[in-house]
Coordinates of C-alpha atoms and ligand atoms in Angstrom, one line a residue:
M1 CA -29.2 60.5 20.7
T2 CA -28.0 59.8 17.2
I3 CA -25.1 57.5 16.8
S4 CA -22.4 58.5 14.4
P5 CA -21.8 55.7 11.8
D6 CA -17.9 56.0 12.0
A7 CA -17.4 56.5 15.8
I8 CA -17.3 53.5 18.1
N9 CA -20.7 53.4 19.9
V10 CA -20.5 52.6 23.6
L11 CA -23.5 51.9 25.8
V12 CA -23.0 52.5 29.6
I13 CA -25.4 50.6 31.8
D14 CA -24.9 51.7 35.4
D15 CA -27.3 52.8 38.1
E16 CA -24.8 55.5 39.3
K17 CA -25.4 58.7 37.5
D18 CA -21.8 60.0 38.3
I19 CA -20.3 57.0 36.7
R20 CA -22.5 57.3 33.6
D21 CA -21.6 61.0 33.2
G22 CA -18.0 60.5 34.0
V23 CA -17.6 57.7 31.4
E24 CA -19.4 59.8 28.8
R25 CA -17.0 62.7 29.4
I26 CA -13.9 60.6 29.0
L27 CA -15.1 58.5 26.1
T28 CA -16.5 61.4 24.1
R29 CA -13.0 62.8 24.0
M30 CA -11.8 59.5 22.7
N31 CA -14.1 59.9 19.7
C32 CA -16.7 57.5 21.0
S33 CA -20.4 58.0 20.9
V34 CA -21.9 57.2 24.3
I35 CA -25.4 56.2 25.1
K36 CA -26.4 55.9 28.8
A37 CA -28.9 53.6 30.5
P38 CA -29.5 53.5 34.3
R39 CA -30.9 50.0 34.3
G40 CA -30.4 46.6 32.5
E41 CA -33.9 46.6 31.0
E42 CA -33.4 50.0 29.4
G43 CA -30.0 49.0 28.1
L44 CA -31.4 45.9 26.4
K45 CA -34.1 48.0 24.7
I46 CA -31.5 50.4 23.3
L47 CA -29.5 47.4 22.0
E48 CA -32.5 46.2 20.1
K49 CA -32.6 49.5 18.2
E50 CA -29.1 50.8 18.0
K51 CA -25.9 49.3 16.6
V52 CA -23.5 49.3 19.6
S53 CA -20.0 47.9 19.6
I54 CA -19.0 48.1 23.3
V55 CA -21.2 47.8 26.5
L56 CA -19.8 49.0 29.8
L57 CA -22.0 47.0 32.2
D58 CA -22.3 47.4 36.0
M59 CA -22.7 44.1 37.7
K60 CA -24.6 45.4 40.7
M61 CA -27.8 47.1 39.8
P62 CA -31.3 47.2 41.2
G63 CA -33.7 45.1 39.2
M64 CA -32.1 42.9 36.6
D65 CA -28.5 42.3 37.7
G66 CA -25.4 42.6 35.5
M67 CA -24.9 38.8 35.0
E68 CA -28.4 38.4 33.6
V69 CA -28.1 41.4 31.3
L70 CA -24.7 40.0 30.1
G71 CA -26.4 36.7 29.2
L72 CA -29.1 38.5 27.3
I73 CA -26.6 40.7 25.4
R74 CA -24.6 37.7 24.4
K75 CA -27.8 36.1 23.1
L76 CA -28.7 39.2 21.2
D77 CA -25.4 39.8 19.5
E78 CA -22.2 37.9 20.2
S79 CA -20.1 40.5 18.5
I80 CA -20.8 43.2 21.2
L81 CA -17.8 43.5 23.5
V82 CA -19.1 43.6 27.1
I83 CA -16.8 45.2 29.7
V84 CA -18.1 44.5 33.2
I85 CA -17.7 47.0 36.0
T86 CA -17.2 45.3 39.3
G87 CA -16.7 46.4 42.9
F88 CA -13.4 45.5 44.9
A89 CA -15.2 42.8 46.7
T90 CA -16.5 41.0 43.6
V91 CA -13.4 39.6 41.8
E92 CA -15.2 36.3 41.6
T93 CA -18.1 38.0 39.8
A94 CA -15.6 39.4 37.3
I95 CA -14.1 35.9 36.7
E96 CA -17.6 34.4 36.3
A97 CA -18.6 37.2 33.9
M98 CA -15.5 36.5 31.8
K99 CA -16.5 32.9 31.8
R100 CA -19.9 33.8 30.5
G101 CA -18.5 35.8 27.6
A102 CA -17.6 39.2 28.9
Y103 CA -14.6 40.6 27.0
D104 CA -12.9 42.5 29.9
F105 CA -13.6 44.0 33.3
I106 CA -12.8 47.2 35.1
P107 CA -12.9 47.4 38.9
K108 CA -14.9 50.2 40.5
P109 CA -13.9 52.9 41.4
F110 CA -11.6 53.4 38.4
E111 CA -9.3 56.2 37.2
P112 CA -9.9 57.8 33.8
D113 CA -6.7 56.2 32.5
Q114 CA -7.8 52.8 33.5
L115 CA -11.0 53.3 31.6
R116 CA -9.1 54.6 28.5
I117 CA -6.7 51.6 28.6
V118 CA -9.6 49.1 28.7
I119 CA -11.6 50.9 26.0
N120 CA -8.5 51.3 23.8
R121 CA -8.0 47.6 24.0
A122 CA -11.6 46.9 23.0
V123 CA -11.4 49.4 20.2
E124 CA -8.3 47.8 18.9
R125 CA -9.9 44.4 19.1
I126 CA -12.9 45.7 17.1
R127 CA -10.6 47.2 14.5
L128 CA -8.7 43.9 14.1
T129 CA -11.9 41.9 13.9
K130 CA -13.3 44.2 11.2
E131 CA -10.0 44.0 9.3
A132 CA -10.0 40.2 9.5
E133 CA -13.6 40.1 8.3
L134 CA -12.7 42.4 5.4
L135 CA -9.7 40.3 4.5
E136 CA -11.8 37.1 4.6
R137 CA -14.4 38.7 2.4
E138 CA -11.8 39.8 -0.1
R139 CA -10.2 36.4 -0.1
Q140 CA -13.5 34.7 -0.7
Q141 CA -14.3 37.2 -3.5
T142 CA -10.8 36.7 -5.1
L143 CA -11.2 32.9 -4.9
F144 CA -14.6 33.1 -6.4
D145 CA -13.4 35.5 -9.2
L146 CA -10.4 33.2 -9.9
D147 CA -12.6 30.2 -10.0
T148 CA -15.2 31.8 -12.3
E149 CA -12.4 33.3 -14.5
K150 CA -10.6 30.0 -14.7
S151 CA -13.7 28.0 -15.7
R152 CA -14.7 30.8 -18.1
I153 CA -11.4 30.8 -19.9
R154 CA -11.4 27.0 -20.0
T155 CA -14.9 27.0 -21.5
I156 CA -13.9 29.5 -24.1
I157 CA -10.7 27.6 -25.1
E158 CA -12.6 24.3 -25.2
S159 CA -15.3 25.7 -27.5
L160 CA -13.1 27.7 -29.8
P161 CA -13.5 26.6 -33.5
N162 CA -9.7 27.0 -33.9
G163 CA -7.3 24.5 -32.7
V164 CA -5.2 25.6 -29.7
V165 CA -2.2 23.9 -28.2
V166 CA 0.0 25.1 -25.5
T167 CA 3.4 23.7 -24.7
N168 CA 6.0 24.3 -21.9
S169 CA 9.6 25.2 -22.7
Q170 CA 10.5 21.5 -23.1
G171 CA 7.9 21.1 -25.7
Q172 CA 5.5 19.1 -23.5
V173 CA 1.8 19.7 -24.2
V174 CA 0.1 21.4 -21.3
L175 CA -3.2 22.1 -23.0
M176 CA -5.0 21.3 -26.2
N177 CA -8.6 21.8 -27.1
P178 CA -11.0 19.5 -28.9
S179 CA -10.7 21.5 -32.2
F180 CA -6.9 20.9 -32.2
R181 CA -7.5 17.1 -31.8
K182 CA -10.2 17.2 -34.5
L183 CA -8.1 19.2 -37.0
L184 CA -5.1 17.0 -36.6
D185 CA -7.2 13.8 -36.6
L186 CA -6.0 12.9 -33.1
K187 CA -8.1 10.7 -30.8
S188 CA -10.8 12.7 -29.1
D189 CA -9.9 11.4 -25.6
L190 CA -6.2 12.1 -25.9
G191 CA -5.0 14.1 -23.0
P192 CA -2.1 16.5 -22.7
G193 CA 1.2 15.6 -20.9
E194 CA 3.4 14.1 -23.6
H195 CA 5.9 15.8 -25.9
I196 CA 4.5 17.5 -29.0
N197 CA 6.3 15.0 -31.2
D198 CA 4.1 12.2 -29.7
Y199 CA 1.0 13.9 -31.0
V200 CA 1.9 15.6 -34.2
S201 CA 3.5 13.7 -37.1
E202 CA 4.0 16.9 -39.2
K203 CA 7.7 17.6 -38.7
G204 CA 7.5 21.2 -39.8
L205 CA 4.8 22.0 -37.2
C206 CA 6.8 20.2 -34.4
D207 CA 9.9 22.2 -35.4
L208 CA 8.0 25.5 -35.3
I209 CA 6.5 24.7 -31.9
M210 CA 9.9 23.6 -30.5
E211 CA 11.5 26.8 -31.8
I212 CA 8.8 29.0 -30.2
S213 CA 8.8 27.0 -26.9
Q214 CA 12.6 27.3 -26.6
G215 CA 12.4 31.1 -27.0
K216 CA 13.7 31.5 -30.5
H217 CA 11.0 33.9 -31.5
V218 CA 10.8 36.0 -28.3
D219 CA 12.5 39.1 -29.7
F220 CA 10.6 39.1 -33.0
D221 CA 7.5 41.0 -33.7
D222 CA 6.3 38.7 -36.5
I223 CA 4.1 35.8 -35.8
P224 CA 5.7 32.6 -37.1
T225 CA 3.3 30.6 -39.3
Y226 CA 3.4 27.2 -40.9
E227 CA 1.1 25.8 -43.6
F228 CA 0.6 22.1 -44.2
A229 CA -1.8 19.5 -45.5
V230 CA -3.4 16.7 -43.5
S231 CA -5.2 13.6 -44.8
G232 CA -4.6 14.6 -48.4
N233 CA -7.0 17.4 -49.0
K234 CA -7.3 19.4 -45.8
Y235 CA -5.0 22.4 -45.4
L236 CA -4.1 23.8 -42.1
L237 CA -2.4 27.0 -41.0
A238 CA -0.6 27.2 -37.7
R239 CA 0.4 30.5 -36.1
G240 CA 2.4 30.5 -32.9
Q241 CA 3.5 32.9 -30.2
P242 CA 5.8 32.4 -27.2
V243 CA 4.3 32.5 -23.7
L244 CA 6.4 35.0 -21.8
G245 CA 7.0 35.3 -18.0
E246 CA 7.3 38.5 -16.0
R247 CA 10.9 39.0 -17.0
R248 CA 10.1 38.2 -20.6
E249 CA 11.6 34.7 -20.2
C250 CA 10.1 32.1 -22.5
M251 CA 7.8 29.7 -20.7
G252 CA 6.5 27.9 -23.7
A253 CA 4.4 28.3 -26.9
V254 CA 0.8 28.9 -27.7
V255 CA -0.2 27.8 -31.2
N256 CA -3.4 28.4 -33.0
V257 CA -4.4 26.1 -35.9
V258 CA -7.0 27.0 -38.5
D259 CA -8.6 25.1 -41.4
I260 CA -7.8 27.0 -44.6
T261 CA -9.1 24.4 -47.0
T262 CA -11.9 26.6 -48.3
M263 CA -9.6 29.6 -48.6
K264 CA -7.2 27.5 -50.6
A265 CA -10.0 26.2 -52.9
L266 CA -11.2 29.8 -53.4
D267 CA -7.7 30.9 -54.2
Q268 CA -7.3 28.1 -56.7
L269 CA -10.7 28.9 -58.2
K270 CA -9.7 32.6 -58.4
S271 CA -6.5 31.7 -60.2
E272 CA -8.4 29.4 -62.6
F273 CA -11.0 32.1 -63.2
V274 CA -8.4 34.7 -64.0
A275 CA -6.5 32.3 -66.3
K276 CA -9.7 31.2 -68.0
V277 CA -11.1 34.7 -68.5
S278 CA -7.8 36.0 -69.7
H279 CA -7.4 33.0 -72.1
E280 CA -11.0 33.3 -73.4
L281 CA -10.8 37.0 -73.8
R282 CA -7.4 37.2 -75.4
S283 CA -8.0 35.2 -78.6
P284 CA -11.3 36.8 -79.7
L285 CA -10.0 40.2 -78.8
S286 CA -6.9 39.7 -80.9
T287 CA -9.1 38.5 -83.8
I288 CA -11.3 41.5 -83.5
H289 CA -8.2 43.7 -83.4
E290 CA -6.6 42.1 -86.5
Q291 CA -9.9 42.1 -88.4
L292 CA -10.6 45.7 -87.6
A293 CA -7.1 46.5 -88.9
V294 CA -7.9 44.7 -92.1
V295 CA -11.3 46.5 -92.4
L296 CA -9.5 49.8 -92.0
Q297 CA -7.1 48.8 -94.7
D298 CA -9.9 47.5 -96.9
M299 CA -11.8 50.7 -96.4
V300 CA -9.0 52.4 -98.0
E301 CA -9.3 50.1 -101.0
D302 CA -13.1 50.3 -100.8
D303 CA -13.7 46.5 -101.0
L304 CA -17.1 46.3 -99.3
Q305 CA -17.9 42.6 -99.9
A306 CA -14.8 41.5 -98.0
D307 CA -15.5 44.0 -95.2
Q308 CA -18.9 42.4 -94.6
E309 CA -17.4 38.9 -94.0
I310 CA -14.7 40.2 -91.8
L311 CA -17.0 42.3 -89.8
S312 CA -19.5 39.4 -89.3
R313 CA -16.6 37.2 -88.0
A314 CA -15.7 40.0 -85.6
K315 CA -19.3 40.2 -84.6
E316 CA -19.4 36.4 -83.9
K317 CA -16.3 36.7 -81.7
T318 CA -17.8 39.7 -79.8
M319 CA -20.9 37.6 -79.3
G320 CA -18.8 34.9 -77.7
L321 CA -17.3 37.4 -75.3
I322 CA -20.8 38.8 -74.5
S323 CA -22.0 35.3 -73.8
L324 CA -19.1 34.6 -71.5
I325 CA -19.7 37.8 -69.6
G326 CA -23.4 37.0 -69.5
D327 CA -22.7 33.5 -68.1
L328 CA -20.4 34.9 -65.4
L329 CA -23.0 37.5 -64.4
D330 CA -25.8 34.9 -64.3
L331 CA -23.7 32.6 -62.2
S332 CA -22.7 35.3 -59.7
R333 CA -26.3 36.4 -59.6
I334 CA -27.5 32.9 -58.8
E335 CA -24.8 32.4 -56.2
A336 CA -25.7 35.7 -54.6
G337 CA -29.3 34.7 -54.5
I338 CA -30.6 37.5 -56.7
T339 CA -33.8 36.8 -58.6
S340 CA -33.9 38.1 -62.2
Q341 CA -37.6 38.7 -62.1
E342 CA -40.4 38.5 -59.5
P343 CA -41.7 35.0 -59.2
K344 CA -45.0 34.5 -60.9
S345 CA -47.3 31.7 -62.2
V346 CA -45.5 30.2 -65.2
S347 CA -46.8 27.6 -67.6
I348 CA -43.9 25.2 -68.0
E349 CA -45.5 24.0 -71.2
D350 CA -45.3 27.5 -72.7
V351 CA -41.8 28.0 -71.6
L352 CA -40.6 24.7 -73.1
K353 CA -42.5 25.3 -76.4
N354 CA -41.0 28.8 -76.7
I355 CA -37.4 27.6 -76.1
T356 CA -37.6 24.6 -78.4
D357 CA -39.2 26.8 -81.1
F358 CA -36.4 29.3 -80.7
L359 CA -33.6 26.8 -80.6
N360 CA -35.0 24.8 -83.5
T361 CA -33.3 27.2 -85.9
K362 CA -30.0 26.4 -84.3
A363 CA -30.6 22.7 -84.4
K364 CA -31.7 22.9 -88.1
S365 CA -28.5 24.6 -89.0
K366 CA -26.9 21.3 -87.9
E367 CA -29.6 19.3 -89.6
Q368 CA -30.7 18.0 -86.2
T369 CA -34.2 17.3 -85.1
L370 CA -35.4 18.9 -81.9
T371 CA -38.7 17.7 -80.5
L372 CA -40.8 18.4 -77.5
E373 CA -42.8 15.5 -76.1
L374 CA -45.5 16.6 -73.6
P375 CA -47.8 14.3 -71.5
K376 CA -51.4 14.1 -72.6
K377 CA -52.6 15.8 -69.4
R378 CA -52.2 19.6 -69.3
L379 CA -49.3 20.5 -67.2
P380 CA -49.9 22.6 -64.1
S381 CA -48.4 26.1 -63.8
I382 CA -45.6 26.6 -61.3
T383 CA -44.7 29.7 -59.4
T384 CA -41.2 30.8 -60.2
D385 CA -39.0 33.3 -62.0
P386 CA -39.6 32.7 -65.7
V387 CA -36.2 34.0 -66.8
S388 CA -34.4 31.4 -64.6
L389 CA -36.6 28.6 -66.0
E390 CA -35.7 29.7 -69.6
S391 CA -32.1 29.9 -68.7
L392 CA -32.2 26.4 -67.1
F393 CA -33.7 24.6 -70.2
G394 CA -32.0 26.9 -72.7
N395 CA -28.6 25.9 -71.4
L396 CA -29.5 22.1 -71.4
I397 CA -30.9 22.2 -74.9
T398 CA -28.1 24.4 -76.3
N399 CA -25.6 21.9 -74.9
A400 CA -27.4 19.0 -76.5
I401 CA -27.2 20.8 -79.8
H402 CA -23.5 21.7 -79.4
Y403 CA -22.4 18.2 -78.2
T404 CA -24.4 16.3 -80.8
Q405 CA -23.1 15.6 -84.3
N406 CA -24.8 17.0 -87.4
G407 CA -28.0 15.1 -88.2
G408 CA -28.4 14.0 -84.6
K409 CA -31.6 13.8 -82.5
I410 CA -32.6 15.8 -79.5
K411 CA -35.7 15.3 -77.5
V412 CA -37.2 17.1 -74.6
K413 CA -39.6 14.8 -72.8
V414 CA -41.9 15.9 -70.0
D415 CA -43.6 13.6 -67.5
L416 CA -45.9 14.2 -64.5
T417 CA -45.0 11.9 -61.7
G418 CA -47.3 12.6 -58.8
I419 CA -46.0 15.7 -57.1
N420 CA -43.0 16.1 -59.4
L421 CA -42.4 17.3 -62.9
R422 CA -39.7 15.3 -64.7
I423 CA -38.1 17.0 -67.7
A424 CA -35.5 15.0 -69.7
V425 CA -33.3 16.5 -72.3
I426 CA -32.1 13.5 -74.4
D427 CA -29.6 13.6 -77.2
N428 CA -27.8 10.9 -79.2
G429 CA -24.6 12.9 -79.4
F430 CA -21.0 12.5 -78.3
G431 CA -21.8 11.5 -74.8
I432 CA -19.6 12.1 -71.7
Q433 CA -17.1 9.5 -70.4
E434 CA -18.0 8.3 -66.9
K435 CA -14.9 9.7 -65.3
Y436 CA -16.0 13.3 -66.2
L437 CA -19.6 13.0 -65.0
D438 CA -19.0 14.3 -61.5
K439 CA -16.9 17.2 -62.7
I440 CA -19.2 18.8 -65.4
F441 CA -21.2 20.7 -62.8
D442 CA -18.0 22.4 -61.5
R443 CA -17.4 26.0 -62.6
F444 CA -15.3 26.3 -65.8
Y445 CA -15.0 22.6 -66.2
R446 CA -15.1 21.6 -69.9
V447 CA -14.4 18.1 -71.3
K448 CA -11.7 18.5 -73.9
D449 CA -11.6 15.4 -76.1
D450 CA -11.2 15.0 -79.9
K451 CA -14.9 15.8 -80.5
T452 CA -15.4 18.7 -78.1
R453 CA -12.1 20.4 -78.3
F454 CA -13.2 22.8 -81.0
I455 CA -16.6 23.6 -79.6
T456 CA -16.4 27.0 -77.8
G457 CA -18.0 27.3 -74.4
T458 CA -17.4 28.8 -71.0
G459 CA -17.8 25.8 -68.7
L460 CA -20.4 27.8 -66.8
G461 CA -23.6 26.5 -68.3
L462 CA -24.1 23.5 -66.1
P463 CA -23.1 25.3 -62.9
I464 CA -25.8 27.8 -63.8
V465 CA -28.3 25.0 -64.4
K466 CA -27.4 23.4 -61.1
G467 CA -27.8 26.7 -59.2
I468 CA -31.3 27.2 -60.7
V469 CA -32.4 23.6 -60.0
D470 CA -31.2 23.9 -56.4
S471 CA -33.0 27.2 -55.9
L472 CA -36.2 25.6 -57.2
G473 CA -35.9 22.8 -54.6
G474 CA -35.4 20.3 -57.4
M475 CA -32.8 17.7 -58.5
I476 CA -30.7 17.1 -61.7
D477 CA -29.2 13.9 -62.9
V478 CA -27.1 13.0 -65.9
E479 CA -26.7 9.7 -67.6
S480 CA -24.4 9.3 -70.6
T481 CA -22.6 6.8 -72.7
S482 CA -19.6 7.9 -74.6
G483 CA -20.4 7.8 -78.4
E484 CA -24.1 7.1 -77.8
G485 CA -25.6 10.2 -76.2
T486 CA -26.6 12.0 -73.0
T487 CA -29.7 12.5 -70.9
F488 CA -30.0 15.3 -68.4
T489 CA -33.1 14.8 -66.2
V490 CA -34.5 17.7 -64.1
I491 CA -37.0 16.9 -61.4
L492 CA -39.0 19.9 -60.1
P493 CA -41.4 19.7 -57.2
L494 CA -44.9 21.0 -58.1
Q495 CA -45.8 21.8 -54.5
N496 CA -44.3 24.7 -52.6
Q497 CA -42.8 26.1 -55.7
M498 CA -40.3 28.7 -54.5
P499 CA -38.9 31.7 -56.1
V500 CA -35.3 31.4 -57.3
S501 CA -33.4 32.8 -54.4
Ligands
LIG601 P1 -19.8 24.6 -71.8 O1 -20.9 24.0 -72.6 O2 -19.8 26.1 -71.9 O3 -18.5 24.0 -72.1 P2 -21.2 23.5 -69.6 O4 -21.0 23.8 -68.1 O5 -22.5 23.8 -70.1 O6 -20.1 24.4 -70.3 O7 -20.8 22.0 -69.8 C1 -19.6 21.5 -69.3 C2 -19.1 20.3 -70.1 O8 -20.1 19.2 -70.1 C3 -19.0 20.7 -71.6 O9 -17.8 21.3 -71.9 C4 -19.2 19.3 -72.3 O10 -18.0 18.7 -72.4 C5 -20.1 18.6 -71.3 N1 -21.5 18.5 -71.7 C6 -22.5 19.2 -71.4 N2 -23.7 18.9 -72.0 C7 -23.4 17.8 -72.8 C8 -24.1 17.0 -73.6 N3 -25.4 17.1 -73.8 N4 -23.4 16.0 -74.3 C9 -22.1 15.9 -74.1 N5 -21.3 16.6 -73.3 C10 -22.0 17.6 -72.6

């Protein structure tokens, strides 16, 4: 017989066929599946194979008696409810059976109703047991889920790069993560529990947190923010939201703090850039404009000689603009890691000779001497982008020419020092005051003193130089004495020459 998975399965073990059949008739109508066994041994075999919930067990049978069968059923599966069937004269047996774990008993002979009552009671017990088991499983699962969820959320909050602080409606801190302590320079082992004022000295931030905690921002859609500086040069932005209960009552505040120092610096740089570019573009453009107007006028009067001078000045100014734009493009290319040309084997000696030859004309126009001093030993080639190398030394030598008085001396000196190449660009020009030395590699930075004020430039040459040296895995150093001269020293590794990237 196949047992239905939903119905209650009942095994009847009784040597009397009438009883077995009678029980089957009654229980089938009660939506039970009934299996029958005339003897204890057979009943036990069935139990090994089938899932049975209730056993109706006759106490008096030939062969193995009911009490022994009961003991073995209990050993096999304690959850099976055994209802013993006893004769009138064996009440003691029923009591004994109950002591040994029988669930109930029914005296023989019994009426169908008696059987129904006993079976219904057992079925109800099974249902309740199943329900209790289910509830317990659910409870365990919920506890497990809650526990995992709690520790997961805690881990996430603890490892957030943004600072997080949560306060209750009185402004007492109930949670703060390590990033919050770090951003606000609080002690790393400081725990929550105190009022926000005890942790944060920035009054504006405390006021904001208190306002949110006390429900002053519950009805607003905007997220209140507060920007402030800590330890001088670090800028932080706090954004807060109220924590709302089920009835939208304010239970406290959650505030997120982010470091916006880089954003601020970028912003500043952007403004400087715009100001600088506008400033640098405006005057040459106006000159070109005015001069073109004169040319137009002159053309009417047909004075060709004057036109030439004016046009060459206009050309000079446009050259200035082109060079500014070129520098800007070079710099952004270097910063974006874009190589001008494919890296290849480059003779540093050839590069330096070409540049000094080329710039000699410029130096001569200021009656300066520009010399290249190479070591006796032939220099090895290096693998790199030749255009970047030209730009690197071109910028340094051009600066030396610009910032050296007429008649001055400029020397490019190359040394081989083991695994490095040392190239120094030395001039005996204006020099740079010590206080400016750490600023000259910043973008757009230009020293404006009596001597340099009238020299045009973009302030982008040295940042470009630095970018190239970095990309070659090298180093650059500057030594200068105001009024005596400047030496820029570039050290390039000969091994592992890398492309400019
Ligand atoms: P630019 O030359 O376009 O102004 P740079 O970035 O090349 O920009 O140089 C930044 C500043 O460093 C210059 O404005 C100048 O004041 C100073 N400087 C650079 N090279 C020299 C040098 N050889 N001698 C003196 N000052 C220099």
